[in-house]
């Protein structure tokens, strides 16, 4: 990783836009990447859950990584997801992502055939030995059903050379942040996920970054900046205004569709199509989401007027 690319701040997971026929919409992807950087993203996450990385073919992932790295052209660091159900496959994918321009790897544990703590150490060590860039362990038991206790994560940070980060998505996240930070004793940098539902508490407990979806980047960057400037009340005020949209996207299986519909409403991507098994919002949910967008927009406008 280049020394001038700091892995800290708000790193939205870039959605993968599709045409209505399900094919990748590369032009919308280009617009989305530019939009996220213009909105102030400190970096980008690629091929995570919000990217529908699980629904991409190998060649599509390679082409997207190549195209995104060229589009970004070093403006912000790229964190590419490269976990796999098999260790050898994860090693190969991690090397490919590094070769194509990733600055950091976000790696899920194997979750089809689950292994024990020693097996997880072997898996992450194998990836670390194959690459030269930092690794972010993704602790996401709601998705993987793989438990990684604070002591194991801390051990990874101490003993595996390139494991430098952990993305904690194991509820209740604030208490796990405290436990991991205490046991790792500086060996790991902590990131938050789960669409920033505990953004402020995690920051207060030592988080140095967040990985939300793509559709509220400017607001979340502003919250980050308020926190970094010591303006905690201002951070809470903005967080509270956008909370209805963040909450809506936490419905299991529906967050990606909601994010894409919001990006369509912003004119960023052309279609909100999602690939099966990702669920699309039904008509009632789309109406509810549109109402929330209007409500948040009115509240944001009113807050801006009151500050002038």
XYZ file of C-alpha atoms in Angstrom:
308
model
C 0.000 0.000 0.000
C 1.274 3.442 -0.903
C 2.210 5.405 2.203
C 0.002 8.297 1.086
C -3.139 6.137 1.058
C -4.562 6.162 4.556
C -7.162 3.481 5.287
C -9.402 5.581 7.541
C -12.716 7.402 7.309
C -15.868 6.604 5.353
C -15.395 3.849 2.758
C -18.759 3.231 1.068
C -19.248 -0.228 -0.392
C -19.832 0.534 -4.070
C -23.011 -1.013 -5.412
C -22.753 -2.923 -8.687
C -25.274 -1.461 -11.163
C -27.022 -3.846 -13.544
C -29.077 -3.283 -16.667
C -32.705 -4.465 -16.454
C -31.622 -7.663 -18.230
C -29.167 -8.399 -15.398
C -25.930 -7.604 -17.239
C -23.375 -5.305 -15.592
C -23.937 -1.619 -16.404
C -20.355 -0.415 -16.643
C -21.316 3.154 -17.550
C -23.435 3.483 -14.405
C -20.553 1.949 -12.443
C -18.244 4.681 -13.734
C -20.741 7.373 -12.713
C -21.174 5.829 -9.274
C -17.419 5.741 -8.640
C -17.077 9.409 -9.627
C -20.127 10.308 -7.515
C -18.775 8.609 -4.386
C -15.446 10.401 -4.665
C -17.190 13.727 -5.333
C -19.308 13.128 -2.211
C -16.123 13.023 -0.157
C -15.556 9.283 0.321
C -12.176 8.685 1.936
C -11.898 5.385 0.072
C -14.057 2.721 -1.578
C -15.054 -0.812 -0.645
C -15.543 -3.220 -3.533
C -17.362 -6.553 -3.936
C -18.873 -6.585 -0.462
C -22.443 -7.514 0.422
C -23.797 -4.180 -0.854
C -21.921 -4.775 -4.124
C -23.723 -8.112 -4.592
C -20.242 -9.567 -4.836
C -21.766 -12.978 -4.156
C -23.708 -12.704 -7.440
C -20.768 -11.746 -9.685
C -18.912 -14.177 -11.892
C -15.124 -14.410 -11.723
C -14.593 -12.613 -15.068
C -17.059 -9.861 -14.073
C -15.206 -9.249 -10.814
C -11.875 -9.041 -12.664
C -13.254 -6.610 -15.272
C -14.910 -4.446 -12.607
C -11.729 -4.309 -10.530
C -9.657 -3.388 -13.564
C -12.122 -0.714 -14.660
C -12.650 0.783 -11.185
C -8.924 0.969 -10.451
C -8.385 2.780 -13.747
C -11.297 5.143 -13.057
C -10.130 5.966 -9.539
C -6.541 6.414 -10.734
C -5.138 6.592 -7.214
C -7.504 9.304 -5.955
C -8.626 7.194 -2.984
C -7.614 3.777 -1.619
C -9.530 0.669 -2.687
C -10.491 -2.132 -0.299
C -11.476 -5.220 -2.285
C -13.343 -8.167 -0.812
C -11.491 -11.420 -1.539
C -12.813 -14.019 0.884
C -13.878 -17.422 -0.410
C -15.270 -20.720 0.820
C -11.944 -22.402 0.066
C -8.487 -21.342 1.244
C -6.681 -21.884 -2.069
C -9.412 -19.990 -3.939
C -9.213 -17.118 -1.427
C -5.440 -16.947 -1.900
C -5.803 -16.818 -5.690
C -8.553 -14.182 -5.584
C -6.573 -12.074 -3.109
C -3.501 -12.120 -5.352
C -5.649 -11.132 -8.353
C -7.187 -8.192 -6.488
C -3.747 -7.003 -5.357
C -2.355 -7.274 -8.890
C -5.315 -5.290 -10.265
C -4.845 -2.352 -7.895
C -6.404 -3.088 -4.498
C -4.732 -1.241 -1.617
C -6.246 -3.492 1.050
C -8.200 -6.767 1.122
C -11.418 -7.336 3.077
C -11.669 -11.042 3.802
C -14.583 -13.078 5.102
C -13.777 -16.367 6.835
C -14.756 -19.612 5.074
C -18.437 -20.097 5.866
C -19.661 -23.139 3.906
C -17.518 -25.712 5.687
C -16.725 -23.952 8.942
C -13.424 -24.402 10.707
C -12.107 -23.794 14.215
C -9.765 -21.108 15.525
C -6.635 -22.896 14.300
C -8.261 -23.328 10.884
C -9.072 -19.627 10.725
C -5.480 -18.775 11.628
C -4.298 -21.075 8.807
C -6.717 -19.489 6.299
C -5.761 -15.882 7.037
C -2.050 -16.760 7.283
C -2.163 -18.380 3.833
C -3.655 -15.216 2.354
C -1.192 -12.995 4.214
C 1.764 -15.015 2.946
C 0.590 -14.576 -0.650
C 0.160 -10.781 -0.692
C 1.986 -7.632 0.334
C -1.001 -5.365 1.097
C -2.962 -5.117 4.373
C -5.819 -7.465 5.201
C -9.083 -6.480 6.898
C -10.734 -9.424 8.651
C -14.497 -9.181 8.179
C -16.196 -10.310 11.376
C -19.781 -10.729 10.118
C -21.444 -13.642 11.940
C -24.966 -12.599 10.914
C -23.926 -13.465 7.356
C -21.382 -16.251 7.870
C -22.472 -17.885 11.147
C -18.745 -17.933 11.978
C -17.912 -16.606 15.439
C -14.547 -14.901 15.864
C -14.089 -13.920 19.535
C -12.077 -10.817 20.456
C -9.158 -12.972 21.645
C -8.911 -14.705 18.252
C -9.084 -11.431 16.325
C -6.407 -9.944 18.581
C -4.223 -13.009 17.997
C -4.588 -12.581 14.230
C -3.475 -8.971 14.517
C -0.432 -9.930 16.584
C 0.676 -13.065 14.723
C -0.346 -12.709 11.059
C 1.899 -10.240 9.285
C -0.552 -8.495 6.965
C -3.666 -8.606 9.162
C -3.886 -4.944 10.125
C -7.650 -4.246 10.254
C -10.868 -5.799 11.464
C -14.372 -4.839 10.378
C -16.582 -5.632 13.362
C -20.155 -6.515 12.379
C -20.971 -8.801 15.300
C -23.858 -7.294 17.337
C -23.793 -5.739 19.825
C -20.961 -3.999 18.030
C -20.055 -1.266 20.555
C -19.149 -3.735 23.287
C -17.194 -5.911 20.850
C -15.281 -2.831 19.658
C -14.186 -2.209 23.236
C -13.176 -5.832 23.775
C -11.232 -6.135 20.520
C -9.477 -2.790 20.987
C -8.454 -3.736 24.537
C -7.155 -7.191 23.654
C -5.471 -6.177 20.383
C -3.635 -3.353 22.181
C -2.901 -1.439 18.981
C -2.289 -4.466 16.724
C -5.551 -3.883 14.815
C -7.344 -0.861 13.370
C -11.108 -1.170 13.767
C -13.783 -0.432 11.162
C -17.556 -0.468 11.491
C -20.186 -1.809 9.125
C -23.863 -2.847 9.292
C -24.772 0.384 7.473
C -23.446 2.606 10.278
C -26.235 1.883 12.737
C -23.820 2.453 15.650
C -21.504 4.870 13.839
C -21.026 7.300 16.726
C -20.720 4.751 19.528
C -18.162 2.817 17.475
C -16.153 5.969 16.786
C -16.186 6.757 20.502
C -14.841 3.251 21.186
C -11.971 3.547 18.745
C -13.293 2.947 15.226
C -11.095 4.520 12.564
C -13.469 3.931 9.701
C -16.942 2.965 8.548
C -18.187 0.962 5.561
C -21.795 1.918 4.730
C -23.757 1.590 1.506
C -23.322 4.038 -1.351
C -26.362 6.289 -1.079
C -25.724 8.623 1.914
C -22.010 9.193 1.491
C -21.975 12.987 1.862
C -23.982 12.865 5.102
C -21.838 10.112 6.578
C -18.627 11.919 5.629
C -20.016 15.043 7.328
C -20.769 12.989 10.458
C -17.214 11.647 10.395
C -15.797 15.146 10.016
C -17.934 16.445 12.905
C -16.651 13.635 15.129
C -13.035 14.175 14.148
C -13.466 17.887 14.952
C -14.954 17.170 18.377
C -18.463 18.295 17.309
C -20.298 15.300 18.741
C -23.669 17.067 19.134
C -23.581 18.144 15.477
C -22.745 14.569 14.495
C -25.738 13.270 16.456
C -28.057 15.880 14.941
C -27.143 14.857 11.390
C -27.176 11.138 12.207
C -30.659 11.474 13.683
C -31.954 13.198 10.534
C -30.797 10.420 8.203
C -31.543 7.549 10.599
C -34.932 6.680 9.020
C -33.187 5.837 5.743
C -30.380 3.901 7.437
C -32.956 1.967 9.464
C -35.029 1.139 6.375
C -31.969 -0.379 4.722
C -31.332 -2.688 7.676
C -34.289 -4.876 6.711
C -32.678 -8.266 5.999
C -32.129 -8.766 2.284
C -33.651 -5.448 1.183
C -30.873 -2.940 1.872
C -29.169 -3.284 -1.511
C -32.402 -2.700 -3.412
C -33.158 0.356 -1.255
C -29.697 1.806 -1.850
C -29.974 1.297 -5.588
C -33.409 2.924 -5.740
C -32.032 5.927 -3.858
C -29.142 6.174 -6.322
C -31.578 5.990 -9.250
C -33.583 8.814 -7.648
C -30.348 10.843 -7.460
C -29.683 10.207 -11.149
C -26.443 8.353 -10.436
C -27.266 4.910 -11.842
C -29.759 3.992 -14.542
C -31.489 0.978 -13.006
C -32.176 -0.424 -9.536
C -32.084 -3.999 -10.833
C -30.680 -6.575 -8.386
C -29.574 -10.096 -9.153
C -31.283 -13.094 -7.593
C -31.106 -14.084 -4.763
C -30.955 -10.384 -3.798
C -34.509 -9.231 -3.093
C -36.128 -6.276 -4.861
C -38.441 -3.879 -3.031
C -42.156 -4.330 -3.722
C -44.465 -1.452 -4.655
C -45.457 -0.673 -1.061
C -41.837 -0.602 0.073
C -40.845 1.643 -2.832
C -43.561 4.117 -1.797
C -42.374 4.011 1.813
C -38.792 4.602 0.718
C -39.769 7.550 -1.481
C -41.634 9.086 1.480
C -38.544 8.717 3.684
C -36.352 10.381 1.051
C -38.737 13.340 0.873
C -38.954 13.606 4.661
C -35.169 13.500 5.135
C -34.698 16.039 2.337
C -37.174 18.451 3.982
C -35.463 18.080 7.348
C -32.043 18.616 5.795
C -33.278 21.776 4.051
C -34.825 23.095 7.246
C -31.607 22.428 9.180
C -29.558 24.232 6.529
C -31.852 27.273 6.697
C -31.653 27.402 10.474
C -27.869 27.465 10.283
C -27.720 30.434 7.865
